[in-house]
Short mmCIF file of C-alpha atoms and ligand atoms in Angstrom, two decimals:
data_model
loop_
_atom_site.label_atom_id
_atom_site.label_comp_id
_atom_site.label_asym_id
_atom_site.label_seq_id
_atom_site.Cartn_x
_atom_site.Cartn_y
_atom_site.Cartn_z
CA UNK A 1 -14.64 8.10 7.03
CA UNK A 2 -17.68 6.39 8.43
CA UNK A 3 -17.78 3.60 10.90
CA UNK A 4 -19.75 0.56 9.81
CA UNK A 5 -21.26 -1.73 12.34
CA UNK A 6 -23.68 -4.05 10.63
CA UNK A 7 -21.32 -6.93 10.20
CA UNK A 8 -22.59 -9.29 12.87
CA UNK A 9 -24.14 -11.68 10.41
CA UNK A 10 -21.26 -11.65 7.94
CA UNK A 11 -18.20 -13.82 7.74
CA UNK A 12 -14.89 -12.20 6.86
CA UNK A 13 -14.90 -12.80 3.11
CA UNK A 14 -18.44 -11.46 2.88
CA UNK A 15 -17.40 -8.43 4.87
CA UNK A 16 -14.46 -7.76 2.53
CA UNK A 17 -16.63 -8.31 -0.54
CA UNK A 18 -19.31 -5.96 0.78
CA UNK A 19 -16.87 -3.17 1.57
CA UNK A 20 -14.36 -3.51 -1.25
CA UNK A 21 -15.48 -0.36 -3.10
CA UNK A 22 -15.11 1.73 0.05
CA UNK A 23 -11.65 0.21 0.72
CA UNK A 24 -10.58 1.40 -2.70
CA UNK A 25 -12.07 4.88 -2.26
CA UNK A 26 -10.17 5.26 0.99
CA UNK A 27 -6.95 4.16 -0.67
CA UNK A 28 -7.60 6.75 -3.39
CA UNK A 29 -7.93 9.46 -0.73
CA UNK A 30 -4.58 8.35 0.68
CA UNK A 31 -2.97 8.31 -2.77
CA UNK A 32 -4.14 11.86 -3.46
CA UNK A 33 -1.90 13.12 -0.67
CA UNK A 34 1.58 14.06 -1.97
CA UNK A 35 3.58 12.75 0.99
CA UNK A 36 6.98 13.20 -0.64
CA UNK A 37 9.55 12.93 2.14
CA UNK A 38 12.55 13.97 0.05
CA UNK A 39 11.21 17.47 -0.63
CA UNK A 40 10.65 19.80 2.35
CA UNK A 41 8.03 21.67 0.30
CA UNK A 42 5.65 18.80 1.13
CA UNK A 43 6.19 18.83 4.90
CA UNK A 44 2.55 19.80 5.59
CA UNK A 45 1.20 17.19 3.16
CA UNK A 46 3.35 14.59 4.86
CA UNK A 47 1.88 15.50 8.24
CA UNK A 48 -1.68 15.46 6.88
CA UNK A 49 -1.00 12.01 5.47
CA UNK A 50 0.18 10.82 8.89
CA UNK A 51 -3.07 12.16 10.39
CA UNK A 52 -5.07 10.35 7.72
CA UNK A 53 -3.28 7.10 8.51
CA UNK A 54 -3.89 7.60 12.24
CA UNK A 55 -7.58 8.24 11.58
CA UNK A 56 -7.86 5.15 9.41
CA UNK A 57 -6.30 3.00 12.15
CA UNK A 58 -8.75 4.44 14.70
CA UNK A 59 -11.70 3.79 12.41
CA UNK A 60 -10.52 0.25 11.83
CA UNK A 61 -10.60 -0.37 15.57
CA UNK A 62 -7.06 0.27 16.81
CA UNK A 63 -6.41 1.61 20.32
CA UNK A 64 -3.80 4.09 21.56
CA UNK A 65 -3.37 5.57 18.11
CA UNK A 66 -0.87 8.41 18.10
CA UNK A 67 1.47 10.44 15.98
CA UNK A 68 4.86 9.78 17.47
CA UNK A 69 6.86 12.93 16.98
CA UNK A 70 10.48 12.68 15.85
CA UNK A 71 13.05 15.17 14.60
CA UNK A 72 11.54 14.44 11.20
CA UNK A 73 8.17 13.16 10.01
CA UNK A 74 5.83 11.57 12.56
CA UNK A 75 5.53 7.81 12.99
CA UNK A 76 1.95 6.55 13.20
CA UNK A 77 1.42 4.04 15.97
CA UNK A 78 -1.68 2.05 16.86
CA UNK A 79 -2.41 -1.29 18.52
CA UNK A 80 -5.01 -3.84 19.47
CA UNK A 81 -4.08 -5.98 22.42
CA UNK A 82 -6.73 -8.65 22.81
CA UNK A 83 -4.84 -10.85 25.26
CA UNK A 84 -1.26 -10.31 26.46
CA UNK A 85 -0.72 -14.08 26.56
CA UNK A 86 -1.35 -14.31 22.80
CA UNK A 87 1.33 -13.62 20.15
CA UNK A 88 1.85 -10.09 18.82
CA UNK A 89 2.38 -9.09 15.20
CA UNK A 90 4.18 -5.79 14.54
CA UNK A 91 3.09 -4.40 11.18
CA UNK A 92 5.53 -1.97 9.59
CA UNK A 93 4.93 0.17 6.51
CA UNK A 94 5.67 3.64 5.18
CA UNK A 95 3.26 6.39 4.18
CA UNK A 96 5.92 8.54 2.52
CA UNK A 97 6.55 8.27 -1.21
CA UNK A 98 9.29 9.00 -3.71
CA UNK A 99 9.16 12.26 -5.70
CA UNK A 100 7.02 11.94 -8.82
CA UNK A 101 9.45 13.70 -11.18
CA UNK A 102 9.71 13.68 -14.16
CA UNK A 103 5.97 14.45 -14.12
CA UNK A 104 5.74 14.81 -17.91
CA UNK A 105 6.40 11.08 -18.30
CA UNK A 106 3.23 10.16 -16.39
CA UNK A 107 0.22 9.27 -18.52
CA UNK A 108 -2.09 10.40 -15.71
CA UNK A 109 -1.20 12.81 -12.86
CA UNK A 110 0.80 11.05 -10.12
CA UNK A 111 -1.46 12.22 -7.29
CA UNK A 112 -4.75 11.66 -9.08
CA UNK A 113 -5.17 7.90 -8.79
CA UNK A 114 -6.61 6.41 -11.97
CA UNK A 115 -7.74 2.90 -12.77
CA UNK A 116 -6.73 1.45 -16.10
CA UNK A 117 -6.73 -2.21 -17.14
CA UNK A 118 -7.19 -3.42 -13.59
CA UNK A 119 -4.36 -1.31 -12.18
CA UNK A 120 -4.33 1.71 -9.88
CA UNK A 121 -1.91 4.30 -11.29
CA UNK A 122 -0.47 6.73 -8.73
CA UNK A 123 2.76 7.53 -6.91
CA UNK A 124 2.83 5.24 -3.89
CA UNK A 125 0.16 2.89 -5.29
CA UNK A 126 2.48 -0.07 -4.68
CA UNK A 127 5.31 1.54 -2.65
CA UNK A 128 3.95 1.51 -0.06
CA UNK A 129 0.48 3.03 0.42
CA UNK A 130 -1.44 0.34 -1.46
CA UNK A 131 0.48 -2.34 0.40
CA UNK A 132 0.32 -1.06 3.98
CA UNK A 133 -3.32 -0.06 3.55
CA UNK A 134 -4.14 -3.73 2.88
CA UNK A 135 -3.06 -4.34 6.47
CA UNK A 136 -5.34 -1.62 7.80
CA UNK A 137 -8.30 -3.06 5.91
CA UNK A 138 -7.47 -6.69 6.78
CA UNK A 139 -7.35 -5.56 10.41
CA UNK A 140 -10.72 -3.81 10.05
CA UNK A 141 -12.21 -6.96 8.53
CA UNK A 142 -10.89 -9.10 11.40
CA UNK A 143 -12.17 -6.62 13.99
CA UNK A 144 -15.60 -6.34 12.43
CA UNK A 145 -16.06 -10.08 12.12
CA UNK A 146 -14.48 -11.00 15.46
CA UNK A 147 -11.73 -12.98 13.82
CA UNK A 148 -8.61 -11.21 15.11
CA UNK A 149 -6.82 -14.12 16.80
CA UNK A 150 -3.82 -12.31 18.34
CA UNK A 151 -2.41 -8.89 19.22
CA UNK A 152 -1.31 -6.42 16.61
CA UNK A 153 0.79 -3.26 16.67
CA UNK A 154 1.09 -0.89 13.73
CA UNK A 155 4.07 1.31 13.07
CA UNK A 156 3.74 3.26 9.82
CA UNK A 157 6.59 5.69 9.26
CA UNK A 158 7.10 8.70 7.01
CA UNK A 159 10.82 8.64 6.22
CA UNK A 160 11.51 5.27 4.63
CA UNK A 161 12.30 6.77 1.25
CA UNK A 162 14.89 9.07 2.83
CA UNK A 163 16.67 6.44 4.90
CA UNK A 164 14.50 6.09 8.05
CA UNK A 165 17.00 8.24 9.96
CA UNK A 166 14.66 9.01 12.87
CA UNK A 167 13.06 5.58 13.10
CA UNK A 168 16.19 3.93 14.52
CA UNK A 169 16.31 6.07 17.67
CA UNK A 170 12.52 5.73 18.09
CA UNK A 171 12.67 1.94 17.87
CA UNK A 172 15.62 1.77 20.28
CA UNK A 173 13.95 3.92 22.91
CA UNK A 174 10.54 2.23 22.57
CA UNK A 175 11.58 -1.40 22.60
CA UNK A 176 9.05 -2.31 25.27
CA UNK A 177 6.14 -0.62 23.57
CA UNK A 178 7.09 -2.31 20.29
CA UNK A 179 7.67 -5.76 21.83
CA UNK A 180 6.26 -8.39 19.49
CA UNK A 181 6.87 -11.88 18.14
CA UNK A 182 7.36 -11.04 14.50
CA UNK A 183 7.48 -8.08 12.13
CA UNK A 184 5.17 -8.23 9.13
CA UNK A 185 5.94 -5.98 6.15
CA UNK A 186 4.27 -5.69 2.76
CA UNK A 187 6.74 -3.58 0.78
CA UNK A 188 8.24 -6.04 -1.70
CA UNK A 189 7.21 -7.88 -4.85
CA UNK A 190 6.14 -11.37 -5.90
CA UNK A 191 7.30 -13.14 -9.06
CA UNK A 192 3.89 -12.92 -10.76
CA UNK A 193 0.20 -12.92 -9.87
CA UNK A 194 0.07 -16.65 -10.58
CA UNK A 195 3.51 -17.33 -9.03
CA UNK A 196 3.38 -16.10 -5.43
CA UNK A 197 6.73 -15.69 -3.71
CA UNK A 198 8.14 -14.41 -0.45
CA UNK A 199 11.40 -12.48 -0.25
CA UNK A 200 13.80 -14.02 2.24
CA UNK A 201 16.41 -11.34 1.99
CA UNK A 202 17.05 -7.72 1.13
CA UNK A 203 20.25 -6.00 0.14
CA UNK A 204 22.01 -3.34 2.16
CA UNK A 205 22.99 0.04 0.82
CA UNK A 206 25.91 2.41 0.85
CA UNK A 207 25.22 5.70 -0.91
CA UNK A 208 27.77 8.41 -1.61
CA UNK A 209 27.99 11.64 -3.53
CA UNK A 210 31.26 12.63 -5.18
CA UNK A 211 32.52 16.00 -6.29
CA UNK A 212 35.49 16.37 -8.62
CA UNK A 213 37.04 19.82 -8.95
CA UNK A 214 39.44 20.84 -11.70
CA UNK A 215 40.30 24.50 -12.32
CA UNK A 216 38.90 27.09 -9.89
CA UNK A 217 36.35 28.38 -12.44
CA UNK A 218 34.77 27.26 -15.73
CA UNK A 219 37.27 27.93 -18.53
CA UNK A 220 37.14 28.41 -22.31
CA UNK A 221 37.46 24.87 -23.68
CA UNK A 222 39.56 26.12 -26.62
CA UNK A 223 41.99 28.28 -24.71
CA UNK A 224 42.59 25.70 -21.98
CA UNK A 225 41.20 22.42 -23.35
CA UNK A 226 43.85 19.71 -23.63
CA UNK A 227 46.12 21.31 -21.06
CA UNK A 228 43.99 21.34 -17.92
CA UNK A 229 42.12 18.38 -16.41
CA UNK A 230 38.44 18.34 -17.33
CA UNK A 231 36.72 17.10 -14.15
CA UNK A 232 33.88 15.47 -16.12
CA UNK A 233 36.33 13.51 -18.27
CA UNK A 234 38.26 12.54 -15.15
CA UNK A 235 35.11 11.54 -13.24
CA UNK A 236 34.01 9.31 -16.15
CA UNK A 237 37.41 7.60 -16.23
CA UNK A 238 37.37 7.10 -12.49
CA UNK A 239 33.84 5.68 -12.52
CA UNK A 240 34.67 3.38 -15.43
CA UNK A 241 37.63 2.00 -13.49
CA UNK A 242 35.38 0.90 -10.61
CA UNK A 243 34.48 -2.25 -12.58
CA UNK A 244 36.91 -4.63 -14.29
CA UNK A 245 36.27 -6.56 -17.53
CA UNK A 246 34.33 -9.20 -15.58
CA UNK A 247 32.25 -6.50 -13.99
CA UNK A 248 33.77 -7.16 -10.60
CA UNK A 249 34.04 -4.09 -8.42
CA UNK A 250 37.68 -2.98 -8.14
CA UNK A 251 37.56 -1.27 -4.74
CA UNK A 252 40.17 -3.10 -2.61
CA UNK A 253 38.51 -5.09 0.18
CA UNK A 254 35.00 -4.63 -1.27
CA UNK A 255 34.29 -8.38 -1.40
CA UNK A 256 36.12 -9.33 1.83
CA UNK A 257 33.00 -9.97 3.91
CA UNK A 258 30.61 -11.07 1.17
CA UNK A 259 28.60 -14.07 2.24
CA UNK A 260 29.45 -17.10 0.14
CA UNK A 261 26.16 -18.70 -0.87
CA UNK A 262 26.27 -22.49 -0.81
CA UNK A 263 26.08 -24.52 -4.02
CA UNK A 264 22.84 -25.96 -2.69
CA UNK A 265 21.26 -22.51 -2.29
CA UNK A 266 22.50 -21.40 -5.70
CA UNK A 267 21.02 -24.55 -7.15
CA UNK A 268 17.69 -23.71 -5.53
CA UNK A 269 17.92 -20.18 -6.94
CA UNK A 270 18.48 -21.54 -10.41
CA UNK A 271 15.11 -23.24 -10.17
CA UNK A 272 13.31 -19.96 -9.37
CA UNK A 273 10.80 -19.33 -12.16
CA UNK A 274 12.47 -16.71 -14.36
CA UNK A 275 12.44 -16.11 -18.09
CA UNK A 276 15.40 -14.08 -19.35
CA UNK A 277 13.79 -13.33 -22.72
CA UNK A 278 10.66 -11.97 -21.07
CA UNK A 279 12.83 -9.99 -18.67
CA UNK A 280 14.69 -8.37 -21.59
CA UNK A 281 11.53 -7.76 -23.60
CA UNK A 282 9.84 -6.12 -20.61
CA UNK A 283 12.74 -3.66 -20.21
CA UNK A 284 13.28 -3.24 -23.97
CA UNK A 285 16.94 -4.19 -23.78
CA UNK A 286 18.64 -6.50 -26.27
CA UNK A 287 20.93 -8.00 -23.67
CA UNK A 288 21.60 -7.97 -19.97
CA UNK A 289 24.91 -7.08 -18.30
CA UNK A 290 26.38 -8.01 -14.97
CA UNK A 291 29.03 -9.80 -12.95
CA UNK A 292 30.62 -12.73 -14.80
CA UNK A 293 29.81 -16.15 -13.39
CA UNK A 294 26.40 -15.24 -11.98
CA UNK A 295 22.87 -15.49 -13.35
CA UNK A 296 20.55 -12.49 -13.52
CA UNK A 297 18.67 -13.65 -10.41
CA UNK A 298 21.96 -14.05 -8.53
CA UNK A 299 23.20 -10.66 -9.71
CA UNK A 300 20.24 -8.91 -8.06
CA UNK A 301 19.76 -11.32 -5.18
CA UNK A 302 23.06 -12.40 -3.68
CA UNK A 303 25.76 -10.20 -5.22
CA UNK A 304 26.78 -6.65 -4.32
CA UNK A 305 26.74 -3.95 -7.00
CA UNK A 306 27.85 -0.41 -7.73
CA UNK A 307 25.74 1.98 -9.80
CA UNK A 308 25.84 5.63 -10.74
CA UNK A 309 22.40 7.06 -9.96
CA UNK A 310 23.00 10.51 -11.34
CA UNK A 311 25.85 12.46 -12.91
CA UNK A 312 26.08 16.13 -13.75
CA UNK A 313 28.29 19.11 -14.33
CA UNK A 314 29.27 21.61 -17.01
CA UNK A 315 26.86 23.05 -19.53
CA UNK A 316 23.54 21.24 -20.00
CA UNK A 317 21.39 24.12 -21.29
CA UNK A 318 20.13 24.58 -24.83
CA UNK A 319 22.60 24.76 -27.67
CA UNK A 320 26.37 24.47 -27.38
CA UNK A 321 28.49 26.37 -24.93
CA UNK A 322 32.19 25.71 -25.18
CA UNK A 323 33.27 25.30 -21.63
CA UNK A 324 35.78 23.33 -19.67
CA UNK A 325 33.89 22.92 -16.40
CA UNK A 326 35.30 23.51 -12.98
CA UNK A 327 33.28 20.76 -11.30
CA UNK A 328 31.66 17.38 -11.91
CA UNK A 329 29.40 15.41 -9.62
CA UNK A 330 27.90 11.93 -9.30
CA UNK A 331 25.65 10.05 -6.91
CA UNK A 332 26.76 6.45 -6.50
CA UNK A 333 24.99 3.60 -4.73
CA UNK A 334 26.36 0.24 -3.72
CA UNK A 335 23.90 -2.54 -2.95
CA UNK A 336 25.34 -4.81 -0.30
CA UNK A 337 24.80 -8.41 0.75
CA UNK A 338 24.82 -10.07 4.18
CA UNK A 339 27.97 -9.50 6.28
CA UNK A 340 29.11 -6.44 4.33
CA UNK A 341 28.91 -3.44 6.65
CA UNK A 342 27.66 -0.30 4.95
CA UNK A 343 29.89 1.99 7.00
CA UNK A 344 33.01 0.02 6.12
CA UNK A 345 32.06 -0.12 2.44
CA UNK A 346 31.51 3.63 2.40
CA UNK A 347 34.97 4.10 3.96
CA UNK A 348 36.59 1.73 1.44
CA UNK A 349 34.93 3.61 -1.40
CA UNK A 350 36.12 6.97 -0.07
CA UNK A 351 39.73 5.83 0.36
CA UNK A 352 39.82 4.21 -3.06
CA UNK A 353 38.18 7.12 -4.83
CA UNK A 354 40.64 9.55 -3.28
CA UNK A 355 43.54 7.25 -4.18
CA UNK A 356 42.70 6.92 -7.86
CA UNK A 357 42.17 10.65 -8.40
CA UNK A 358 44.91 12.18 -10.57
CA UNK A 359 46.85 15.10 -9.05
CA UNK A 360 45.16 17.41 -11.56
CA UNK A 361 41.84 17.30 -9.67
CA UNK A 362 40.56 17.37 -6.10
CA UNK A 363 37.84 14.96 -5.00
CA UNK A 364 35.36 15.10 -2.17
CA UNK A 365 33.28 12.10 -1.12
CA UNK A 366 30.17 12.75 0.97
CA UNK A 367 28.33 9.75 2.43
CA UNK A 368 24.52 9.69 2.41
CA UNK A 369 22.30 7.28 4.34
CA UNK A 370 23.07 3.59 4.30
CA UNK A 371 21.69 0.37 5.64
CA UNK A 372 22.48 -3.26 6.24
CA UNK A 373 21.34 -6.30 4.29
CA UNK A 374 18.97 -8.77 5.92
CA UNK A 375 18.07 -12.40 5.53
CA UNK A 376 14.86 -13.81 6.91
CA UNK A 377 14.38 -17.45 7.93
CA UNK A 378 12.19 -19.89 6.02
CA UNK A 379 11.93 -22.41 8.87
CA UNK A 380 10.18 -20.08 11.33
CA UNK A 381 6.57 -20.36 12.45
CA UNK A 382 5.95 -16.92 10.92
CA UNK A 383 7.36 -17.80 7.49
CA UNK A 384 5.39 -21.03 7.46
CA UNK A 385 2.21 -19.15 8.42
CA UNK A 386 2.79 -16.67 5.59
CA UNK A 387 3.46 -19.46 3.09
CA UNK A 388 0.35 -21.34 4.20
CA UNK A 389 -1.74 -18.17 3.93
CA UNK A 390 -0.60 -17.61 0.34
CA UNK A 391 -1.17 -21.26 -0.44
CA UNK A 392 -4.72 -20.87 0.85
CA UNK A 393 -5.59 -17.83 -1.29
CA UNK A 394 -3.40 -18.36 -4.39
CA UNK A 395 -3.70 -22.14 -4.47
CA UNK A 396 0.10 -22.37 -4.78
CA UNK A 397 3.00 -22.58 -2.36
CA UNK A 398 5.04 -19.38 -2.56
CA UNK A 399 8.60 -19.55 -3.88
CA UNK A 400 11.28 -18.16 -1.54
CA UNK A 401 13.23 -15.40 -3.34
CA UNK A 402 15.99 -12.91 -2.58
CA UNK A 403 14.98 -9.29 -3.09
CA UNK A 404 17.38 -6.82 -4.64
CA UNK A 405 16.01 -3.70 -2.96
CA UNK A 406 16.67 -2.41 0.54
CA UNK A 407 14.55 -1.85 3.63
CA UNK A 408 17.32 -0.96 6.09
CA UNK A 409 14.95 -1.03 9.04
CA UNK A 410 14.61 -4.82 8.77
CA UNK A 411 18.18 -5.31 10.03
CA UNK A 412 17.50 -2.77 12.75
CA UNK A 413 14.39 -4.64 13.98
CA UNK A 414 16.55 -7.69 14.42
CA UNK A 415 19.34 -5.82 16.17
CA UNK A 416 17.23 -3.54 18.40
CA UNK A 417 14.16 -5.69 19.06
CA UNK A 418 15.51 -9.18 18.37
CA UNK A 419 12.71 -9.64 15.83
CA UNK A 420 12.68 -11.49 12.54
CA UNK A 421 10.62 -10.16 9.66
CA UNK A 422 8.29 -11.74 7.15
CA UNK A 423 8.41 -9.86 3.83
CA UNK A 424 4.79 -10.38 2.83
CA UNK A 425 4.89 -8.39 -0.39
CA UNK A 426 2.10 -8.42 -2.99
CA UNK A 427 3.59 -6.07 -5.60
CA UNK A 428 5.19 -6.95 -8.93
CA UNK A 429 8.58 -5.86 -10.28
CA UNK A 430 6.65 -4.32 -13.19
CA UNK A 431 4.75 -1.99 -10.84
CA UNK A 432 7.31 0.72 -11.66
CA UNK A 433 7.97 1.82 -8.09
CA UNK A 434 10.06 5.03 -7.99
CA UNK A 435 9.37 5.42 -11.75
CA UNK A 436 6.75 7.31 -13.74
CA UNK A 437 3.37 5.52 -13.97
CA UNK A 438 3.77 3.54 -10.77
CA UNK A 439 0.87 1.14 -10.43
CA UNK A 440 -0.64 -1.52 -8.20
CA UNK A 441 -3.05 -4.20 -9.35
CA UNK A 442 -6.59 -4.28 -7.97
CA UNK A 443 -6.04 -8.03 -7.88
CA UNK A 444 -3.00 -7.53 -5.65
CA UNK A 445 -4.71 -5.04 -3.34
CA UNK A 446 -7.69 -7.32 -2.72
CA UNK A 447 -5.61 -10.50 -2.66
CA UNK A 448 -3.50 -8.96 0.09
CA UNK A 449 -6.56 -8.01 2.16
CA UNK A 450 -7.87 -11.55 1.75
CA UNK A 451 -4.54 -13.26 2.53
CA UNK A 452 -3.29 -11.25 5.53
CA UNK A 453 -5.95 -12.51 8.01
CA UNK A 454 -4.94 -16.10 7.24
CA UNK A 455 -1.41 -15.22 8.29
CA UNK A 456 -2.76 -14.10 11.67
CA UNK A 457 -4.85 -17.24 11.93
CA UNK A 458 -2.00 -19.66 11.15
CA UNK A 459 0.55 -17.72 13.17
CA UNK A 460 -1.72 -17.89 16.22
CA UNK A 461 -2.41 -21.62 15.97
N1 BES B 1 9.90 -0.85 -1.03
C1 BES B 1 11.23 -0.43 -1.35
C2 BES B 1 12.25 -1.54 -1.21
C3 BES B 1 12.16 -2.63 -2.22
C4 BES B 1 12.13 -2.33 -3.56
C5 BES B 1 12.13 -3.92 -1.83
C6 BES B 1 12.05 -3.33 -4.49
C7 BES B 1 12.06 -4.93 -2.74
C8 BES B 1 12.00 -4.63 -4.09
C9 BES B 1 11.63 0.73 -0.44
O1 BES B 1 10.60 1.67 -0.33
C10 BES B 1 12.80 1.44 -1.06
O2 BES B 1 12.62 2.06 -2.07
N2 BES B 1 13.99 1.35 -0.47
C11 BES B 1 15.13 2.07 -0.96
C12 BES B 1 16.15 2.24 0.12
C13 BES B 1 15.91 3.38 1.04
C14 BES B 1 17.02 3.47 2.04
C15 BES B 1 15.74 4.70 0.32
C16 BES B 1 15.81 1.32 -2.07
O3 BES B 1 15.77 0.09 -2.12
O4 BES B 1 16.39 2.00 -2.91
MN1 MN B 2 8.79 0.80 0.09
MN1 MN B 3 10.62 2.92 -2.19
#
């Protein structure tokens, strides 16, 4: 990467315009790196990606850039303190990505970024490389045009997609170093490119794996079938029983702590721009399904859910093998809303799942990572600065929305650092994050780079 220093005569938008091709080339270099945190095979690639991010922060003008070692993947830190009496923005993002499998469903290779119809196709294009890199380039543009109005600290981690297990301890033991006035994160979506929005909440997560064991070994399904419990049949029955006919979750105590959203807030949600027919058409489903008494937006925004993420067992090879399997497995996630505690929900699930198991099988429930829900204020100086920034560049006031996904670290920032977050996301739900053919719009990438500096400006006023 080269360092450019002929910007004296340029204002910020000219600077961005002049360098936009290079910004994109740099993002492409970043997207070529397979920083898959879930698969230890990519450990070296993950580290190289961290080094790339560190280098890009240095080139953009950050000081004290370092790879902060953890038990897992390094956290990239960098800062620019222009005046300790000025406010400080803590930018968080993640350079790790989800696995790209199934690779055969990609139209172009996941780690060879390709532009088609104004979109960048690559794993991590939107989640979160394309989005956090906007912050690096917005920072560069402010540095190069002398328009950075406050202090900034960057913390870009490499384990978000696997639960941020080592970030918590790092944040707790570095609270002074990370001291700031607000956390700024671009890792969420807007309603549409002509309907900007800002998420004001994220759901929590409880994630478990279950194992159901029937007979000690796989058996002949003719000799024994009908007389011995089939763990796959049993697992399916057990899973089916976790919802009632109204699609309420049947785990006792599951809803005890669920935040009751006021009629006023629900009324506001009902005015969120949303077209159910377009939603169905986009997903190629003839109908939607969810908890009775709630709209689609409420089902993903303010209600907890339970979903099977994967289920396996028995014979899945070619042809037919008549077998009564010994074991069946499933991975189950529960999305949680404010006040539900992921640890308690995991415990309730475990007790219930063990209780409903027939005597003919044994069950084992193993918890995976979890995280708490978060709500972010809309009356804060930071939210107002973000809204004003979007208004400036989109020509429209952003709509406050509730996001259905999870960024568990947001709750931790509040607990450990006392900091509120602004979820300044520029993606779209249709960007296919975690799916084949993930994409990010060129419009969104450049709009983010243009908009972010206005946030700094308004937040520092
Ligand atoms: N960027 C997403 C979170 C997200 C997705 C927010 C969609 C808003 C809309 C993040 O990288 C992510 O994938 N989070 C995981 C949880 C994590 C603990 C693995 C998720 O939501 O499944
Ligand atoms: Mn993300
Ligand atoms: Mn993700």
